[in-house]
Tab-separated table of C-alpha atoms in Angstrom:
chain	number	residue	atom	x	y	z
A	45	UNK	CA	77.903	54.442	79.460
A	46	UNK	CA	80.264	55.157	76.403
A	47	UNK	CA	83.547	55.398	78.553
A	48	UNK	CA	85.013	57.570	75.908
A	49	UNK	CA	88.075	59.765	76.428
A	50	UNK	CA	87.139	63.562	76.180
A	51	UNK	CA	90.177	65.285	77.650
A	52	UNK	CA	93.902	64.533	78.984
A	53	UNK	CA	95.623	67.246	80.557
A	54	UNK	CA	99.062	67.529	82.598
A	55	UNK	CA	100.041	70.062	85.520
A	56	UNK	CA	103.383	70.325	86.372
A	57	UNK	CA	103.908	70.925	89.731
A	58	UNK	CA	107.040	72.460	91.174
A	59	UNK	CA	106.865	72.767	94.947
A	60	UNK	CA	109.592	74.401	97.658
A	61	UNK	CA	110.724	71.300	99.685
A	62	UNK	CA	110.170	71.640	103.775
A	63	UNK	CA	113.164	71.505	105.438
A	64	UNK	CA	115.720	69.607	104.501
A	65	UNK	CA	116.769	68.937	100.861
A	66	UNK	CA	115.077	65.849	99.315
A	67	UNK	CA	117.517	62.834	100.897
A	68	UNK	CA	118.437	61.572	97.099
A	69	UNK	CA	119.792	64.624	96.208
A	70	UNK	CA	121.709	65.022	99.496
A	71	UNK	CA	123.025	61.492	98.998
A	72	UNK	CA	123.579	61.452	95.170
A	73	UNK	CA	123.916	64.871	93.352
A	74	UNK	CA	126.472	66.059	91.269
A	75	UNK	CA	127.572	68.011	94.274
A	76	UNK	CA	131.056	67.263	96.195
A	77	UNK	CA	131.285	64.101	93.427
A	78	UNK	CA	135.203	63.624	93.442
A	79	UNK	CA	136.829	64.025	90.088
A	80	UNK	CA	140.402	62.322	90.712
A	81	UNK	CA	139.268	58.906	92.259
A	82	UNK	CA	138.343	55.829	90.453
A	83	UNK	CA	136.069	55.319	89.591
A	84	UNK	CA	134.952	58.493	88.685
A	85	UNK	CA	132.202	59.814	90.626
A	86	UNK	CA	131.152	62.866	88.322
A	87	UNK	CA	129.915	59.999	85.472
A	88	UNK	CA	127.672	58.281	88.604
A	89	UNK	CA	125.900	61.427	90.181
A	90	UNK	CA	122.849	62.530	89.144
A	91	UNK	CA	120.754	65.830	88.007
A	92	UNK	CA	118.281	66.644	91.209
A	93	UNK	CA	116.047	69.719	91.029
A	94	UNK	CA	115.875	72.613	93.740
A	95	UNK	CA	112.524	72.123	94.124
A	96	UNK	CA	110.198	68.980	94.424
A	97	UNK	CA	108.278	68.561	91.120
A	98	UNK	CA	106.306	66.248	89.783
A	99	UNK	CA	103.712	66.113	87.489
A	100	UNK	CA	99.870	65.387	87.435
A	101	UNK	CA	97.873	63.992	85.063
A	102	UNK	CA	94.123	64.269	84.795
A	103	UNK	CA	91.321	62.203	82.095
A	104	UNK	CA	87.868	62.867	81.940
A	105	UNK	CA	85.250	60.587	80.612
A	106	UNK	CA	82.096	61.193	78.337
A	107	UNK	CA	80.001	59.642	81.572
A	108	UNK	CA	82.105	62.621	83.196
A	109	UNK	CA	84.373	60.494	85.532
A	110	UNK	CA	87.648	62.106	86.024
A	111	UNK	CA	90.826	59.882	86.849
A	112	UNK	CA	94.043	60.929	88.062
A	113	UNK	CA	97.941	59.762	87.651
A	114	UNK	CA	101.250	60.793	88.300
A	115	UNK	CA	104.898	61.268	85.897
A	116	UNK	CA	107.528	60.450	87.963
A	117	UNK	CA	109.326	63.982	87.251
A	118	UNK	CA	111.868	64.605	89.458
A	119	UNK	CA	113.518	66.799	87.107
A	120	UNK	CA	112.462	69.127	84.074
A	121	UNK	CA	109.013	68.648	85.135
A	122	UNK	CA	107.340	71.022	82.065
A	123	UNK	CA	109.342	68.816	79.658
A	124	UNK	CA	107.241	65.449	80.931
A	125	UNK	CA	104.444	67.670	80.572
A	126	UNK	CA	104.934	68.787	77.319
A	127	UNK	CA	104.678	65.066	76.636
A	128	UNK	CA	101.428	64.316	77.859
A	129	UNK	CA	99.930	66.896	76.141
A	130	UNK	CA	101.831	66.980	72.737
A	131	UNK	CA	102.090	63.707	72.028
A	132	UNK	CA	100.167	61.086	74.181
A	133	UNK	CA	96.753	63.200	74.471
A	134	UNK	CA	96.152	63.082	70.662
A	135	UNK	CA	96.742	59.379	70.893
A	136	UNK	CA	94.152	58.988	74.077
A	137	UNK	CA	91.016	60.831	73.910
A	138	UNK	CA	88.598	59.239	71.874
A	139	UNK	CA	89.532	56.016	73.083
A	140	UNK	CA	87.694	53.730	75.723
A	141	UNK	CA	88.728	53.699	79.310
A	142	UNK	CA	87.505	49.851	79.890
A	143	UNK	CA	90.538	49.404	76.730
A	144	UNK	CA	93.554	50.256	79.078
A	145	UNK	CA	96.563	47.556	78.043
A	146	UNK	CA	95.268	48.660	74.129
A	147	UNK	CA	95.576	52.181	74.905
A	148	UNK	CA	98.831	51.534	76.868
A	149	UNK	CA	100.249	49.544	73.895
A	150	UNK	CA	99.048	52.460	71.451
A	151	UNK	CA	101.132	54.902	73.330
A	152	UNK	CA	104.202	52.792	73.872
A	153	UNK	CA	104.544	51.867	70.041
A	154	UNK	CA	103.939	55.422	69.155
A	155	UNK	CA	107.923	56.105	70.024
A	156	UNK	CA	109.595	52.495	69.518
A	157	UNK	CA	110.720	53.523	66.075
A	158	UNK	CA	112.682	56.448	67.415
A	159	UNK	CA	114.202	54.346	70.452
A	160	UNK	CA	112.102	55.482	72.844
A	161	UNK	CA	111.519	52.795	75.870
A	162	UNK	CA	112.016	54.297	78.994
A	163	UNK	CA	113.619	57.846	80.656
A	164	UNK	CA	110.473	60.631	79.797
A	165	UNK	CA	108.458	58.573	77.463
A	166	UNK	CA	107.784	55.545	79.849
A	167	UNK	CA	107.224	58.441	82.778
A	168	UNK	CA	104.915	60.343	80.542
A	169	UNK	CA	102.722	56.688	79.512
A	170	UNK	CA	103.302	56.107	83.402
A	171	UNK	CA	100.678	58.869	84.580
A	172	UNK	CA	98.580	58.409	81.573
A	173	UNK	CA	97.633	54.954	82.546
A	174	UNK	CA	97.394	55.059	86.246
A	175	UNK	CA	94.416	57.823	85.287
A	176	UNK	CA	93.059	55.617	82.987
A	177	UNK	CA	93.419	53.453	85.796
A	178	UNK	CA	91.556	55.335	88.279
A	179	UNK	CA	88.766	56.544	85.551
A	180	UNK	CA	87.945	52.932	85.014
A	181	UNK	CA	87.685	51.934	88.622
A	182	UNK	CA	85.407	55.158	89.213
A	183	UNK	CA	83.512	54.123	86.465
A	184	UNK	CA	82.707	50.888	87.759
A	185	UNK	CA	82.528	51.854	91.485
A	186	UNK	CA	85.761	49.648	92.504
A	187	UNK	CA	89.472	50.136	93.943
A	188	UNK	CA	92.127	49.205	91.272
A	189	UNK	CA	93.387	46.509	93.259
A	190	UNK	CA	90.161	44.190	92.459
A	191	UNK	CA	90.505	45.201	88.779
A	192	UNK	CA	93.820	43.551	89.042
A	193	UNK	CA	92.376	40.728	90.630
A	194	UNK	CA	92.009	41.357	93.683
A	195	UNK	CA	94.431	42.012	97.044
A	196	UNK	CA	96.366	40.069	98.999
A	197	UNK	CA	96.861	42.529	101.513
A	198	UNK	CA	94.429	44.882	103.329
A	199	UNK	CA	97.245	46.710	104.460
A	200	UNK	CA	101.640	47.046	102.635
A	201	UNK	CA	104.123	46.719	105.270
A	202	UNK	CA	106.591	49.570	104.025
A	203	UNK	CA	109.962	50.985	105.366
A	204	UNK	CA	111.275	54.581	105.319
A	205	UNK	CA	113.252	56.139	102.925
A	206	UNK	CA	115.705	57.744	103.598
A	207	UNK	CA	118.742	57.944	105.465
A	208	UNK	CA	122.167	59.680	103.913
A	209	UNK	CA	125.508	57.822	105.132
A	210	UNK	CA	128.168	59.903	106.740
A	211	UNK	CA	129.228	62.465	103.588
A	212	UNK	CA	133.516	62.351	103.818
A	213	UNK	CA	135.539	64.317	105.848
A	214	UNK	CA	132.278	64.950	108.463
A	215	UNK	CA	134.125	62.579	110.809
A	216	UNK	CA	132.027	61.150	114.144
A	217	UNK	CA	130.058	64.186	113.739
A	218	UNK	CA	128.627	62.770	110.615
A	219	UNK	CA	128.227	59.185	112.139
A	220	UNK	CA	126.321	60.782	114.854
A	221	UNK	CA	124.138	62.708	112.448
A	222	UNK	CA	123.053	58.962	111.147
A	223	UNK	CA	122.807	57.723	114.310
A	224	UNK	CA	120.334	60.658	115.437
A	225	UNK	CA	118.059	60.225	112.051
A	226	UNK	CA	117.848	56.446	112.764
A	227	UNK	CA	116.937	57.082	116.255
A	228	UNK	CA	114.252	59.494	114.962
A	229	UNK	CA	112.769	56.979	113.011
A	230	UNK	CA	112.637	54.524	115.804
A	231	UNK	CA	110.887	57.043	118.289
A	232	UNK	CA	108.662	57.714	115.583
A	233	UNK	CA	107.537	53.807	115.426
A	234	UNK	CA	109.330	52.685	112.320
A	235	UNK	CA	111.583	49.301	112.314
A	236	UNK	CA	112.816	49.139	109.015
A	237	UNK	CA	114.421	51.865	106.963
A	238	UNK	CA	116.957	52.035	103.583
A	239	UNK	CA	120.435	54.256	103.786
A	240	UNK	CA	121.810	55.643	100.909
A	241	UNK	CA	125.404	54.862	100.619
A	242	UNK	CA	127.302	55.692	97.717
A	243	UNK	CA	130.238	57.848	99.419
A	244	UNK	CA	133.359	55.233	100.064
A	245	UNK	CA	133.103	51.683	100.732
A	246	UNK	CA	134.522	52.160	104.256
A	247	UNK	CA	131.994	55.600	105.230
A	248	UNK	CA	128.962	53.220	103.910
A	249	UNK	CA	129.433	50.305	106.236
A	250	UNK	CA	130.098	52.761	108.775
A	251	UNK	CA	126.938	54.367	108.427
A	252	UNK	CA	124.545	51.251	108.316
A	253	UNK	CA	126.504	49.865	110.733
A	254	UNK	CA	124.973	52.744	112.923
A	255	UNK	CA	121.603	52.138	111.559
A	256	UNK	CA	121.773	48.283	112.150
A	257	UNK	CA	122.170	48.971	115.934
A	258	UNK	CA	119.275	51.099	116.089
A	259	UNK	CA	116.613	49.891	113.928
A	260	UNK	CA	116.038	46.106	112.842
A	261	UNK	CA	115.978	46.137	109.372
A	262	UNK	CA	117.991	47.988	107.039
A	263	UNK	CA	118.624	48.079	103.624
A	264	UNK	CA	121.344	49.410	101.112
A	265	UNK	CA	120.911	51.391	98.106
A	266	UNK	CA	123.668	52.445	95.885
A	267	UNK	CA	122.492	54.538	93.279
A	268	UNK	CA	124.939	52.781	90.716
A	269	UNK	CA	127.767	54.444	93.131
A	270	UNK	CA	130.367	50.969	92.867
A	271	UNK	CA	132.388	49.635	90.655
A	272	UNK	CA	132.074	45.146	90.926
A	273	UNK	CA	135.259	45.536	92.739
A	274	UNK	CA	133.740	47.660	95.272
A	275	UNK	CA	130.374	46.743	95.016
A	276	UNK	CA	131.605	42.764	96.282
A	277	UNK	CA	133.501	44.749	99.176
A	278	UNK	CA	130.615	46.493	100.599
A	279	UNK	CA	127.845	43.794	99.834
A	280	UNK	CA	130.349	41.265	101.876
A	281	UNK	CA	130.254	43.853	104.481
A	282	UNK	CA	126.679	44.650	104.615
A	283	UNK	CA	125.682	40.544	104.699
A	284	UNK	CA	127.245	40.764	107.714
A	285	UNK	CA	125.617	43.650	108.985
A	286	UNK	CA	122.203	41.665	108.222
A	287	UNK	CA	121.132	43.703	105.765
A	288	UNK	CA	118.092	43.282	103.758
A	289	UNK	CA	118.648	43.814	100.681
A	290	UNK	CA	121.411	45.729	98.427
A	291	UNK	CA	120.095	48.064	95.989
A	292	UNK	CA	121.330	49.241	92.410
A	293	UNK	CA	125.468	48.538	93.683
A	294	UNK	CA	126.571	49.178	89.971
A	295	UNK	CA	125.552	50.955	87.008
A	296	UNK	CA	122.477	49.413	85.545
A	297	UNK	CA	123.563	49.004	82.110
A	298	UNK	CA	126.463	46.460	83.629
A	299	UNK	CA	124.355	43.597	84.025
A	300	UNK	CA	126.753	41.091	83.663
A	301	UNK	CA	127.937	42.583	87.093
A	302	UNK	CA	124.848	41.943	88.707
A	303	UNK	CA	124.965	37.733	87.459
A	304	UNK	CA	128.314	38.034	89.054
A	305	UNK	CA	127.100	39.835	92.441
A	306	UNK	CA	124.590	37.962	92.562
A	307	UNK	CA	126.067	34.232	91.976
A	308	UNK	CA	128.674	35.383	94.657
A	309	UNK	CA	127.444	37.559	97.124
A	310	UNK	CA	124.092	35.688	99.718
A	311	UNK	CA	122.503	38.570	99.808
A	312	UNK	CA	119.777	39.703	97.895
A	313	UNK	CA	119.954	42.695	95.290
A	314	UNK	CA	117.754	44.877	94.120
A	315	UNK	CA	117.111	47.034	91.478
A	316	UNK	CA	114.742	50.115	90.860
A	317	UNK	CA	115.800	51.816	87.419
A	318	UNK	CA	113.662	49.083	85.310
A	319	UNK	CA	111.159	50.937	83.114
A	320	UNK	CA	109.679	47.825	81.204
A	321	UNK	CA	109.006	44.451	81.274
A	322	UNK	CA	111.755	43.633	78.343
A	323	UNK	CA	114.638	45.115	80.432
A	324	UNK	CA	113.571	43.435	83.511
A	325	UNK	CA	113.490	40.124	81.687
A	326	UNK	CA	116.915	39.842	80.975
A	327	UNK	CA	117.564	40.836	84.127
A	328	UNK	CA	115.861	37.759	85.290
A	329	UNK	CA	116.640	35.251	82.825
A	330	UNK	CA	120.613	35.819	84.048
A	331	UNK	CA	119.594	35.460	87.385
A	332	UNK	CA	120.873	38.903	88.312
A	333	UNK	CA	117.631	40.214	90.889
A	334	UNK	CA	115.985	38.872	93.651
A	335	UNK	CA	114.115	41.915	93.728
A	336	UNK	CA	112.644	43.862	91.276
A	337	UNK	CA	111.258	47.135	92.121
A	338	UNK	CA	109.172	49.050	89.288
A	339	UNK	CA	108.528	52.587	90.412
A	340	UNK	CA	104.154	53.016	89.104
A	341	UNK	CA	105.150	56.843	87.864
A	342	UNK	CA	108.547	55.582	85.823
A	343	UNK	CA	107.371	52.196	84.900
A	344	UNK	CA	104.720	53.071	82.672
A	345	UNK	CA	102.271	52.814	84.738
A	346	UNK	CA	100.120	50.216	86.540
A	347	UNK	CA	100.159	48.256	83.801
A	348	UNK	CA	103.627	47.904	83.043
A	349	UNK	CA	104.459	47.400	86.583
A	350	UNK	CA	102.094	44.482	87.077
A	351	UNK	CA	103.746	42.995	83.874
A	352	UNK	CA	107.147	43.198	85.522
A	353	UNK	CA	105.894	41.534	88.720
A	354	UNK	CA	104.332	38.951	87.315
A	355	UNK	CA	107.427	38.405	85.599
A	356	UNK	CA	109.367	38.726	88.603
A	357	UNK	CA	107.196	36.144	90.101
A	358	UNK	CA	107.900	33.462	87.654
A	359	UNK	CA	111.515	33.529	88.527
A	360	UNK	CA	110.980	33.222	92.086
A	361	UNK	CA	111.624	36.458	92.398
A	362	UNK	CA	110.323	39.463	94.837
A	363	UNK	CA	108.935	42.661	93.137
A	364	UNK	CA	107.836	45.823	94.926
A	365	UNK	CA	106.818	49.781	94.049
A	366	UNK	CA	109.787	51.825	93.830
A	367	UNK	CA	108.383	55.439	96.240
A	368	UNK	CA	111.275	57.436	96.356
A	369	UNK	CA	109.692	61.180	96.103
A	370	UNK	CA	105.777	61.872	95.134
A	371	UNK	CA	102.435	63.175	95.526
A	372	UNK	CA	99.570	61.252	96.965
A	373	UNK	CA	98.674	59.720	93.437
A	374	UNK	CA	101.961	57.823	93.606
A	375	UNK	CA	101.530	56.645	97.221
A	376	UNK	CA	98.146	55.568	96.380
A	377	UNK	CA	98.809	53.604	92.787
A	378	UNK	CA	101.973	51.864	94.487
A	379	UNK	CA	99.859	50.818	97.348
A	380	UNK	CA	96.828	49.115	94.695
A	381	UNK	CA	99.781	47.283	92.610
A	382	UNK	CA	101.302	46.228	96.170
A	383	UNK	CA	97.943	44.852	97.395
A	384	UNK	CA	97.393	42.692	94.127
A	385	UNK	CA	101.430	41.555	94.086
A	386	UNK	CA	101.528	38.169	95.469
A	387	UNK	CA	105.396	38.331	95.227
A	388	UNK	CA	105.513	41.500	97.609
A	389	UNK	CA	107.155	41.563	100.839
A	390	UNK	CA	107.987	45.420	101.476
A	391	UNK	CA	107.486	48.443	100.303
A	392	UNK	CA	109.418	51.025	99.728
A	393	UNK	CA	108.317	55.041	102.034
A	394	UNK	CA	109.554	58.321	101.551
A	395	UNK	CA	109.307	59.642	104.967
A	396	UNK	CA	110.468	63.325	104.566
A	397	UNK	CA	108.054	66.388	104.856
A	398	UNK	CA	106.719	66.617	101.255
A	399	UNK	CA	105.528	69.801	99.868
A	400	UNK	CA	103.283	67.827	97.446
A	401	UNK	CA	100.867	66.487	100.210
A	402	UNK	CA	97.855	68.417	99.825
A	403	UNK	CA	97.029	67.513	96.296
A	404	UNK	CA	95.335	64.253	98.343
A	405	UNK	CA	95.164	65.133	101.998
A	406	UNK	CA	92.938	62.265	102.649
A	407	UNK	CA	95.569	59.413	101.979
A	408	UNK	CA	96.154	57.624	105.255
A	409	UNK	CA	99.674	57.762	106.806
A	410	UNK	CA	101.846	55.254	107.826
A	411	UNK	CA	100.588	53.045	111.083
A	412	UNK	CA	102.308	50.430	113.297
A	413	UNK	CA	101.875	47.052	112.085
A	414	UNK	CA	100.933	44.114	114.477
A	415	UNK	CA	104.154	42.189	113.602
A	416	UNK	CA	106.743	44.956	113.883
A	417	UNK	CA	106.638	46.860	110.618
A	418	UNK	CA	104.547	49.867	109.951
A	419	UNK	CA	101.589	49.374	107.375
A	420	UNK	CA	100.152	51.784	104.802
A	421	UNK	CA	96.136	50.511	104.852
A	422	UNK	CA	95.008	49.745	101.117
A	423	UNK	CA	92.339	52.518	100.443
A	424	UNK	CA	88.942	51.038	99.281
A	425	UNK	CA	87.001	53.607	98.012
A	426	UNK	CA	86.916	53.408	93.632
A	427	UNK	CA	90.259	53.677	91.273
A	428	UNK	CA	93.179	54.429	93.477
A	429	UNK	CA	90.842	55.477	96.418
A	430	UNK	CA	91.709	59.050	97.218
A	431	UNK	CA	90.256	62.123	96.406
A	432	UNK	CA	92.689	64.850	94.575
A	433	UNK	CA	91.892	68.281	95.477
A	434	UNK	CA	91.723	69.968	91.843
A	435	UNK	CA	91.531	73.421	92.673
A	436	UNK	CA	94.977	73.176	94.863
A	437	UNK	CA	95.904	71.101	91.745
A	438	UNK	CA	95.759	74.121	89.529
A	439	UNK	CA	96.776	76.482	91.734
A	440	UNK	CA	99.925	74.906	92.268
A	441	UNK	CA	100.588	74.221	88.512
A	442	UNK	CA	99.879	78.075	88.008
A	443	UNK	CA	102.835	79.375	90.720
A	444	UNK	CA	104.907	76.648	89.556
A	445	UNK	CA	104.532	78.263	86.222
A	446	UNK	CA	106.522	81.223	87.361
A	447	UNK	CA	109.093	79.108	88.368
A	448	UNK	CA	112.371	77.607	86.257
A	449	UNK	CA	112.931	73.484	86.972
A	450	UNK	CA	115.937	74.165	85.471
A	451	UNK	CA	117.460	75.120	88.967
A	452	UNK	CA	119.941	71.426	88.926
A	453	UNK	CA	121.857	70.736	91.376
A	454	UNK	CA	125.382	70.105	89.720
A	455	UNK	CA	128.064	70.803	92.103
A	456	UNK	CA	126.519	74.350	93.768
A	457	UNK	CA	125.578	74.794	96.906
């Protein structure tokens, strides 16, 4: 075998979502952000496409194997894409798939001198190496997860993702509306779900305060929403709601907030914006995370975001795959780097209806666990275990070529 990269090609893929809006953009968007409170909530919302994109990324072998990844591309999909094939495909084919963390390192230097170490670039190296990834464990007739090492897990507890508190001015009618998504989740056999809170101090607690009576485990993300004032407010309040865990409460570029959260707040944080192992180092050298979760399509891959839970783990610290939004490639590489994580606990489940599904219809859904928590079974068959439907691939990257990802959701309805 010569394991020689012939090809690297990208697809973006820009689907209409299914029902309701995507719950990050609901929760988070430049949308009804309030320009005369402090602090000011225009500089902490966020871009969120009309559509659900992503992007695919597909290798092919001299032995003809073909491996598959994902970009995480939740915005200006073409532009990740453009990537892949401008810039890291020249740098990839000819080399050999049995050379991953060589190749990996190849690409990431490629950039360093301009600044480049995280954002696009690390999303673009991201689906690049989970299809070298997959390649190499096709090649060799093996899941990922024994290339790593092997699992600890047959099967990833995860939660669902997730639940929008109370916008303003809805009142008990928006309380309600929480209430009635939590309670969906629970009929539907899940015990442990994340709300994203962001909207007042006093709104958030009400909200998971409504989720804490229904299902029981809940978590907290922020999105960066807080200031430390507010963020010690609402984490005081949410330790004694029980919650899990408290997710990105300020800005991550503040991390001397986070020491400070973190040496006075007992409850643990979290933090998903961490693209490489460098960032998350300091991080944990100031004792700022108890739980570091790499997203596989924005951490550069699976092996960036084994790096940064192995780091994790030397610091006594938790790490876990980031799965806010994706395609069946992301479900799939999370759920190898989760089985091989011996610092894992949960993981993280988008549970709305996603447009993006039948690239891999064969990926198992979520199950009840035996102890409570639904499971996500670790697939077994070779690289990340699922089988990508190609032709839907391309068919989907040619309508999505008609379309404009430029469609942003900055305060429009």
């Amino acid at each position: 075998m010569t394991m020689k990269v012939i090809s690297v090609e990208a697809f973006a893929l820009l689907a209409e979502p299914i029902g309701e809006r995507y719950w990050g953009a609901r929760a988070w968007s430049s949308s009804g952000a309030a320009l005369g409170t402090y602090p000011v909530q225009a500089r902490r919302r966020y871009a969120y496409s009309a559509t659900i994109d992503t992007v695919l990324v597909r290798v092919e072998t001299a032995d003809g194997v073909v491996g598959w990844g994902e970009c995480k591309a939740p915005v200006a999909a073409k532009v990740t894409a453009a990537l892949v094939t401008e810039l890291l495909a020249p740098l990839v084919v000819g080399t050999s798939v049995d050379e991953i963390t060589v190749t990996w390192e190849r690409m990431y230097a490629a950039m360093r001198v301009r600044g480049h170490d995280s954002g696009f670039w690390l999303e673009a190296i991201a689906g690049v190496d989970i299809a070298l990834w997959d390649a190499w464990g096709r090649t060799l007739g093996q899941p990922v997860h024994r290339l790593l090492g092997g699992a600890f897990r047959t099967a990833v507890p995860v939660y669902a993702s997730g639940i929008p508190a109370a916008p303003t001015g809805s009142g008990d009618a928006g309380l309600a509306g929480v209430r009635q998504t939590a309670q969906r989740l629970r009929d539907a056999g899940w015990t442990a779900a994340k709300v994203a809170i962001g909207v007042t101090p006093e709104r958030d607690l009400a909200s998971v305060a409504e989720v804490a009576a229904i299902l029981p485990t809940v978590h907290a993300d922020a999105a960066g929403q807080y200031d430390l004032r507010q963020a010690l407010y609402v984490g005081r309040g949410l330790q004694e709601l029980g919650v899990g865990f408290f997710e990105m409460p300020v800005p991550p570029e503040q991390l001397d907030d986070y020491r400070t959260l973190a040496a006075r707040l007992d409850l643990p944080l979290a933090l998903d914006s961490l693209a490489n192992r460098h960032r998350a180092l300091e991080f944990l050298r100031a004792g700022a995370l108890h739980v570091l979760q790499p997203d596989v399509c924005r951490a550069g891959g699976i092996t960036e975001t084994m790096r940064i839970a192995a780091l994790a783990d030397a610091f006594g610290a938790q790490a876990t795959p980031h799965v806010s939004i994706g395609s069946a490639v992301h479900f799939a590489a999370s759920l190898q780097c989760a089985a091989a994580m011996p610092n894992l606990e949960v993981m993280e489940h988008w549970v709305g209806e996603n447009p993006l599904a039948a690239v891999a219809p064969d990926l198992d859904t979520p199950l009840p666990g035996p102890d409570g928590p639904m499971v996500r079974t670790v697939p077994t068959a070779p690289g990340l275990g699922i089988t990508v439907d190609e032709p839907t691939v391309r068919r989907m990257a040619g309508r999505s070529a008609d379309l404009t990802d430029n469609r942003i959701h900055q305060g429009r309805t």
